[in-house]
mmCIF file of C-alpha atoms in Angstrom:
data_model
loop_
_atom_site.group_PDB
_atom_site.id
_atom_site.type_symbol
_atom_site.label_atom_id
_atom_site.label_comp_id
_atom_site.label_asym_id
_atom_site.label_seq_id
_atom_site.Cartn_x
_atom_site.Cartn_y
_atom_site.Cartn_z
ATOM 1 C CA MET A 420 130.313 -40.521 -167.694
ATOM 2 C CA LYS A 421 130.754 -36.998 -166.420
ATOM 3 C CA LEU A 422 128.937 -35.111 -163.646
ATOM 4 C CA THR A 423 129.037 -31.318 -163.451
ATOM 5 C CA ILE A 424 127.519 -29.345 -160.576
ATOM 6 C CA VAL A 425 125.789 -26.415 -162.278
ATOM 7 C CA TYR A 426 123.737 -24.967 -159.394
ATOM 8 C CA ASP A 427 124.459 -25.033 -155.661
ATOM 9 C CA ASN A 428 124.791 -22.818 -152.574
ATOM 10 C CA GLU A 429 128.577 -22.845 -152.949
ATOM 11 C CA LYS A 430 130.996 -22.645 -155.869
ATOM 12 C CA ILE A 431 134.526 -23.781 -156.608
ATOM 13 C CA VAL A 432 134.982 -21.732 -159.805
ATOM 14 C CA ASP A 433 135.100 -17.968 -159.299
ATOM 15 C CA ASP A 434 133.214 -16.779 -162.392
ATOM 16 C CA LEU A 435 130.192 -19.006 -161.711
ATOM 17 C CA GLU A 436 127.160 -18.026 -159.626
ATOM 18 C CA THR A 437 125.677 -19.558 -156.494
ATOM 19 C CA GLY A 438 122.030 -19.777 -155.533
ATOM 20 C CA TRP A 439 119.664 -21.600 -153.213
ATOM 21 C CA GLY A 440 119.023 -24.959 -154.810
ATOM 22 C CA PHE A 441 120.685 -27.723 -156.760
ATOM 23 C CA SER A 442 121.276 -28.897 -160.313
ATOM 24 C CA CYS A 443 123.711 -31.395 -161.794
ATOM 25 C CA CYS A 444 124.422 -32.248 -165.431
ATOM 26 C CA VAL A 445 125.041 -35.906 -166.293
ATOM 27 C CA ASP A 446 126.894 -36.546 -169.552
ATOM 28 C CA GLY A 447 126.688 -40.121 -170.773
ATOM 29 C CA ARG A 448 124.964 -41.562 -173.821
ATOM 30 C CA GLU A 449 122.686 -38.530 -173.501
ATOM 31 C CA ARG A 450 122.911 -35.230 -171.646
ATOM 32 C CA ILE A 451 120.619 -35.231 -168.611
ATOM 33 C CA LEU A 452 119.966 -32.348 -166.227
ATOM 34 C CA PHE A 453 119.006 -33.454 -162.728
ATOM 35 C CA ASP A 454 116.983 -30.668 -161.059
ATOM 36 C CA THR A 455 117.107 -27.016 -162.099
ATOM 37 C CA GLY A 456 117.841 -24.898 -159.010
ATOM 38 C CA TRP A 457 115.764 -21.942 -157.837
ATOM 39 C CA ASP A 458 116.646 -19.145 -160.276
ATOM 40 C CA GLY A 459 116.436 -19.944 -163.976
ATOM 41 C CA ASN A 460 118.582 -16.987 -164.993
ATOM 42 C CA VAL A 461 121.435 -18.189 -162.768
ATOM 43 C CA LEU A 462 121.001 -21.714 -164.125
ATOM 44 C CA LEU A 463 121.262 -20.609 -167.759
ATOM 45 C CA ARG A 464 124.256 -18.355 -167.123
ATOM 46 C CA ASN A 465 126.115 -21.134 -165.316
ATOM 47 C CA LEU A 466 125.338 -23.614 -168.087
ATOM 48 C CA GLU A 467 126.738 -21.252 -170.705
ATOM 49 C CA ARG A 468 129.876 -20.509 -168.679
ATOM 50 C CA LEU A 469 130.410 -24.241 -168.205
ATOM 51 C CA ARG A 470 130.086 -24.709 -171.976
ATOM 52 C CA ILE A 471 126.909 -26.728 -171.625
ATOM 53 C CA PRO A 472 124.543 -25.180 -174.187
ATOM 54 C CA PRO A 473 120.970 -25.426 -172.841
ATOM 55 C CA THR A 474 119.877 -26.643 -176.280
ATOM 56 C CA SER A 475 122.222 -29.637 -175.928
ATOM 57 C CA ILE A 476 120.283 -31.066 -172.971
ATOM 58 C CA ASP A 477 118.208 -34.095 -173.952
ATOM 59 C CA LYS A 478 116.356 -34.874 -170.741
ATOM 60 C CA VAL A 479 115.507 -33.321 -167.383
ATOM 61 C CA VAL A 480 114.790 -35.288 -164.214
ATOM 62 C CA ILE A 481 113.042 -33.437 -161.383
ATOM 63 C CA SER A 482 113.689 -35.007 -157.986
ATOM 64 C CA HIS A 483 110.764 -33.520 -156.069
ATOM 65 C CA ASN A 484 108.217 -30.741 -155.820
ATOM 66 C CA HIS A 485 110.260 -28.038 -154.060
ATOM 67 C CA TRP A 486 111.004 -24.745 -155.775
ATOM 68 C CA ASP A 487 114.757 -24.851 -155.134
ATOM 69 C CA HIS A 488 114.834 -27.897 -157.435
ATOM 70 C CA ILE A 489 112.225 -26.912 -160.051
ATOM 71 C CA GLY A 490 112.519 -23.109 -160.199
ATOM 72 C CA GLY A 491 114.780 -22.991 -163.250
ATOM 73 C CA LEU A 492 112.710 -25.339 -165.395
ATOM 74 C CA SER A 493 110.549 -22.676 -167.076
ATOM 75 C CA ASN A 494 113.627 -20.751 -168.214
ATOM 76 C CA LEU A 495 115.121 -23.928 -169.630
ATOM 77 C CA LEU A 496 111.902 -24.740 -171.484
ATOM 78 C CA ASN A 497 112.052 -21.256 -173.012
ATOM 79 C CA VAL A 498 115.304 -22.089 -174.811
ATOM 80 C CA ASN A 499 114.926 -25.836 -175.421
ATOM 81 C CA ASP A 500 111.643 -27.107 -176.865
ATOM 82 C CA SER A 501 112.740 -30.715 -177.446
ATOM 83 C CA LEU A 502 113.158 -31.873 -173.847
ATOM 84 C CA LYS A 503 111.842 -34.991 -172.198
ATOM 85 C CA VAL A 504 111.016 -34.175 -168.567
ATOM 86 C CA TYR A 505 110.733 -36.949 -165.970
ATOM 87 C CA VAL A 506 108.628 -36.064 -162.928
ATOM 88 C CA LEU A 507 106.794 -37.756 -160.077
ATOM 89 C CA PRO A 508 102.977 -37.848 -159.951
ATOM 90 C CA SER A 509 103.186 -35.582 -156.877
ATOM 91 C CA LEU A 510 104.611 -32.673 -158.904
ATOM 92 C CA SER A 511 102.448 -29.533 -159.038
ATOM 93 C CA GLN A 512 99.585 -29.977 -161.508
ATOM 94 C CA ASN A 513 100.155 -26.462 -162.843
ATOM 95 C CA LEU A 514 103.796 -27.222 -163.585
ATOM 96 C CA LYS A 515 102.898 -30.539 -165.201
ATOM 97 C CA ARG A 516 100.473 -28.736 -167.506
ATOM 98 C CA GLU A 517 103.168 -26.198 -168.404
ATOM 99 C CA ILE A 518 105.615 -28.995 -169.199
ATOM 100 C CA GLU A 519 103.034 -30.786 -171.353
ATOM 101 C CA ARG A 520 102.509 -27.632 -173.409
ATOM 102 C CA ARG A 521 106.214 -27.163 -174.057
ATOM 103 C CA ALA A 522 107.956 -30.548 -173.804
ATOM 104 C CA GLU A 523 107.359 -34.271 -173.436
ATOM 105 C CA LEU A 524 106.183 -35.090 -169.911
ATOM 106 C CA ILE A 525 106.970 -38.527 -168.493
ATOM 107 C CA GLU A 526 105.528 -39.430 -165.085
ATOM 108 C CA VAL A 527 107.646 -41.787 -162.997
ATOM 109 C CA SER A 528 106.239 -44.007 -160.259
ATOM 110 C CA ARG A 529 108.517 -47.038 -160.357
ATOM 111 C CA GLY A 530 112.206 -47.407 -161.052
ATOM 112 C CA MET A 531 113.021 -47.202 -164.741
ATOM 113 C CA GLU A 532 115.854 -46.575 -167.171
ATOM 114 C CA ILE A 533 116.261 -42.925 -168.138
ATOM 115 C CA SER A 534 119.207 -43.534 -170.457
ATOM 116 C CA LYS A 535 122.052 -46.009 -170.912
ATOM 117 C CA ASN A 536 123.658 -46.583 -167.457
ATOM 118 C CA CYS A 537 121.236 -44.100 -165.845
ATOM 119 C CA LEU A 538 118.157 -45.169 -163.902
ATOM 120 C CA THR A 539 115.693 -43.538 -161.565
ATOM 121 C CA THR A 540 114.749 -45.066 -158.228
ATOM 122 C CA GLY A 541 111.154 -44.171 -158.901
ATOM 123 C CA GLU A 542 109.012 -42.561 -156.228
ATOM 124 C CA LEU A 543 110.364 -43.008 -152.696
ATOM 125 C CA GLY A 544 109.231 -41.518 -149.391
ATOM 126 C CA LYS A 545 105.977 -40.893 -147.601
ATOM 127 C CA SER A 546 105.278 -37.267 -146.660
ATOM 128 C CA ILE A 547 107.643 -35.809 -149.295
ATOM 129 C CA LYS A 548 107.941 -37.947 -152.417
ATOM 130 C CA GLU A 549 111.293 -37.915 -154.190
ATOM 131 C CA GLN A 550 113.248 -39.740 -156.877
ATOM 132 C CA SER A 551 117.022 -40.126 -157.167
ATOM 133 C CA LEU A 552 119.234 -41.149 -160.070
ATOM 134 C CA LEU A 553 121.339 -44.307 -160.070
ATOM 135 C CA LEU A 554 124.382 -44.095 -162.322
ATOM 136 C CA GLU A 555 126.007 -47.377 -163.333
ATOM 137 C CA THR A 556 129.786 -46.958 -163.401
ATOM 138 C CA LYS A 557 132.731 -49.348 -163.584
ATOM 139 C CA ASN A 558 133.274 -48.881 -159.835
ATOM 140 C CA GLY A 559 129.639 -49.395 -158.866
ATOM 141 C CA ILE A 560 126.464 -47.371 -158.446
ATOM 142 C CA VAL A 561 126.797 -43.617 -157.950
ATOM 143 C CA ILE A 562 123.629 -42.152 -156.439
ATOM 144 C CA LEU A 563 122.537 -38.623 -157.327
ATOM 145 C CA THR A 564 120.047 -37.132 -154.867
ATOM 146 C CA GLY A 565 118.002 -33.949 -154.635
ATOM 147 C CA CYS A 566 117.398 -33.482 -150.894
ATOM 148 C CA SER A 567 117.139 -37.113 -149.701
ATOM 149 C CA HIS A 568 113.790 -36.504 -147.995
ATOM 150 C CA PRO A 569 112.997 -40.263 -148.043
ATOM 151 C CA GLY A 570 116.204 -40.807 -146.045
ATOM 152 C CA VAL A 571 119.736 -41.521 -147.218
ATOM 153 C CA GLU A 572 119.447 -45.053 -145.824
ATOM 154 C CA ARG A 573 116.328 -45.745 -147.905
ATOM 155 C CA ILE A 574 117.886 -44.346 -151.077
ATOM 156 C CA ILE A 575 121.076 -46.391 -150.645
ATOM 157 C CA GLU A 576 118.944 -49.475 -150.005
ATOM 158 C CA GLU A 577 117.227 -48.873 -153.347
ATOM 159 C CA GLY A 578 120.554 -48.353 -155.086
ATOM 160 C CA GLU A 579 121.879 -51.649 -153.737
ATOM 161 C CA LYS A 580 119.205 -53.477 -155.729
ATOM 162 C CA TYR A 581 121.221 -52.610 -158.845
ATOM 163 C CA GLY A 582 124.732 -53.297 -157.559
ATOM 164 C CA SER A 583 127.318 -52.223 -155.018
ATOM 165 C CA VAL A 584 126.973 -48.520 -154.155
ATOM 166 C CA TYR A 585 130.236 -46.682 -154.810
ATOM 167 C CA GLY A 586 129.219 -43.164 -153.847
ATOM 168 C CA ILE A 587 126.504 -40.590 -153.286
ATOM 169 C CA VAL A 588 126.233 -37.011 -154.554
ATOM 170 C CA GLY A 589 123.652 -34.363 -153.651
ATOM 171 C CA GLY A 590 121.651 -33.035 -150.731
ATOM 172 C CA PHE A 591 121.304 -34.987 -147.478
ATOM 173 C CA HIS A 592 118.424 -33.192 -145.771
ATOM 174 C CA GLY A 593 117.988 -34.044 -142.080
ATOM 175 C CA PHE A 594 120.723 -36.679 -142.236
ATOM 176 C CA SER A 595 122.950 -37.377 -139.218
ATOM 177 C CA ASN A 596 123.803 -41.105 -139.115
ATOM 178 C CA LEU A 597 127.284 -40.949 -140.644
ATOM 179 C CA LYS A 598 127.783 -44.705 -140.264
ATOM 180 C CA VAL A 599 125.424 -45.202 -143.193
ATOM 181 C CA ILE A 600 127.833 -43.524 -145.627
ATOM 182 C CA GLU A 601 131.269 -43.711 -144.002
ATOM 183 C CA GLU A 602 132.321 -46.808 -145.963
ATOM 184 C CA LEU A 603 131.391 -45.366 -149.364
ATOM 185 C CA ASN A 604 134.228 -44.439 -151.719
ATOM 186 C CA LEU A 605 132.751 -41.076 -152.721
ATOM 187 C CA ILE A 606 130.642 -38.716 -150.609
ATOM 188 C CA LEU A 607 129.712 -35.334 -152.032
ATOM 189 C CA PRO A 608 127.352 -33.358 -149.733
ATOM 190 C CA CYS A 609 125.690 -30.484 -151.565
ATOM 191 C CA HIS A 610 122.729 -28.116 -151.082
ATOM 192 C CA CYS A 611 120.413 -28.773 -148.128
ATOM 193 C CA THR A 612 122.887 -30.854 -146.089
ATOM 194 C CA GLN A 613 122.642 -29.908 -142.398
ATOM 195 C CA LYS A 614 125.622 -31.971 -141.159
ATOM 196 C CA LYS A 615 127.910 -30.892 -143.981
ATOM 197 C CA LYS A 616 130.954 -30.067 -141.841
ATOM 198 C CA GLU A 617 130.807 -33.429 -140.070
ATOM 199 C CA ILE A 618 130.352 -35.277 -143.360
ATOM 200 C CA GLU A 619 133.273 -33.425 -144.946
ATOM 201 C CA ARG A 620 135.565 -34.845 -142.237
ATOM 202 C CA LEU A 621 135.048 -38.344 -143.637
ATOM 203 C CA ALA A 622 138.005 -39.564 -145.683
ATOM 204 C CA SER A 623 136.025 -40.101 -148.896
ATOM 205 C CA SER A 624 134.130 -36.795 -148.733
ATOM 206 C CA MET A 625 134.743 -33.968 -151.202
ATOM 207 C CA ASN A 626 133.756 -30.315 -151.151
ATOM 208 C CA CYS A 627 130.786 -29.615 -153.419
ATOM 209 C CA GLY A 628 130.226 -26.429 -155.382
ATOM 210 C CA VAL A 629 129.222 -25.043 -158.754
ATOM 211 C CA GLY A 630 131.836 -25.962 -161.326
ATOM 212 C CA LEU A 631 132.886 -29.269 -159.787
ATOM 213 C CA GLU A 632 133.363 -31.990 -162.406
ATOM 214 C CA LEU A 633 133.581 -35.736 -161.746
ATOM 215 C CA ASN A 634 134.425 -38.382 -164.336
ATOM 216 C CA PHE A 635 133.563 -42.076 -164.105
ATOM 217 C CA GLU A 636 134.373 -45.031 -166.318
ATOM 218 C CA ILE A 637 131.363 -47.046 -167.454
#
């Protein structure tokens, strides 16, 4: 299984573009795009430069109803008309109608399998609803988050229902309790992480940016 950061505030490959938002491509049995960043043009250019043809994406999972995670979806739908798009019931009704006109819309309330070795937590949180992905690897569960509005602790708790949590990748909005993650084997703080510098001091933390690739045995 391979993860590629395709949209983020920072980059680690010079000829890629940054932007406000987040998107990560998961390559396993199928190709899944988790979130779509803010600017669809930047998203599509980065995908092409990373040799990920937009038409090769099978499924899209939208973490939550904030534009920096859904903004690129319309552009992607323009070039790929065979997508399955997994969203929460709380997603904008207008956007859900647009998706239904141009792709297969799947509403997610409870945890479910998205693809082989890839599950969604289902809807978590109270004021801001959000879903995260749980990736089953040989080393344990790798969690992929959007902004972690429900709380990193709550998301990890959900991940632990499926096995030992190996690592977490994505945005950690409003997160400050480093003890919750300090024993994980992989910590990758991305877009929307306020305590990023403190988190990056942890031994298992890596610098996130567009172009970063991670490979896991499954």
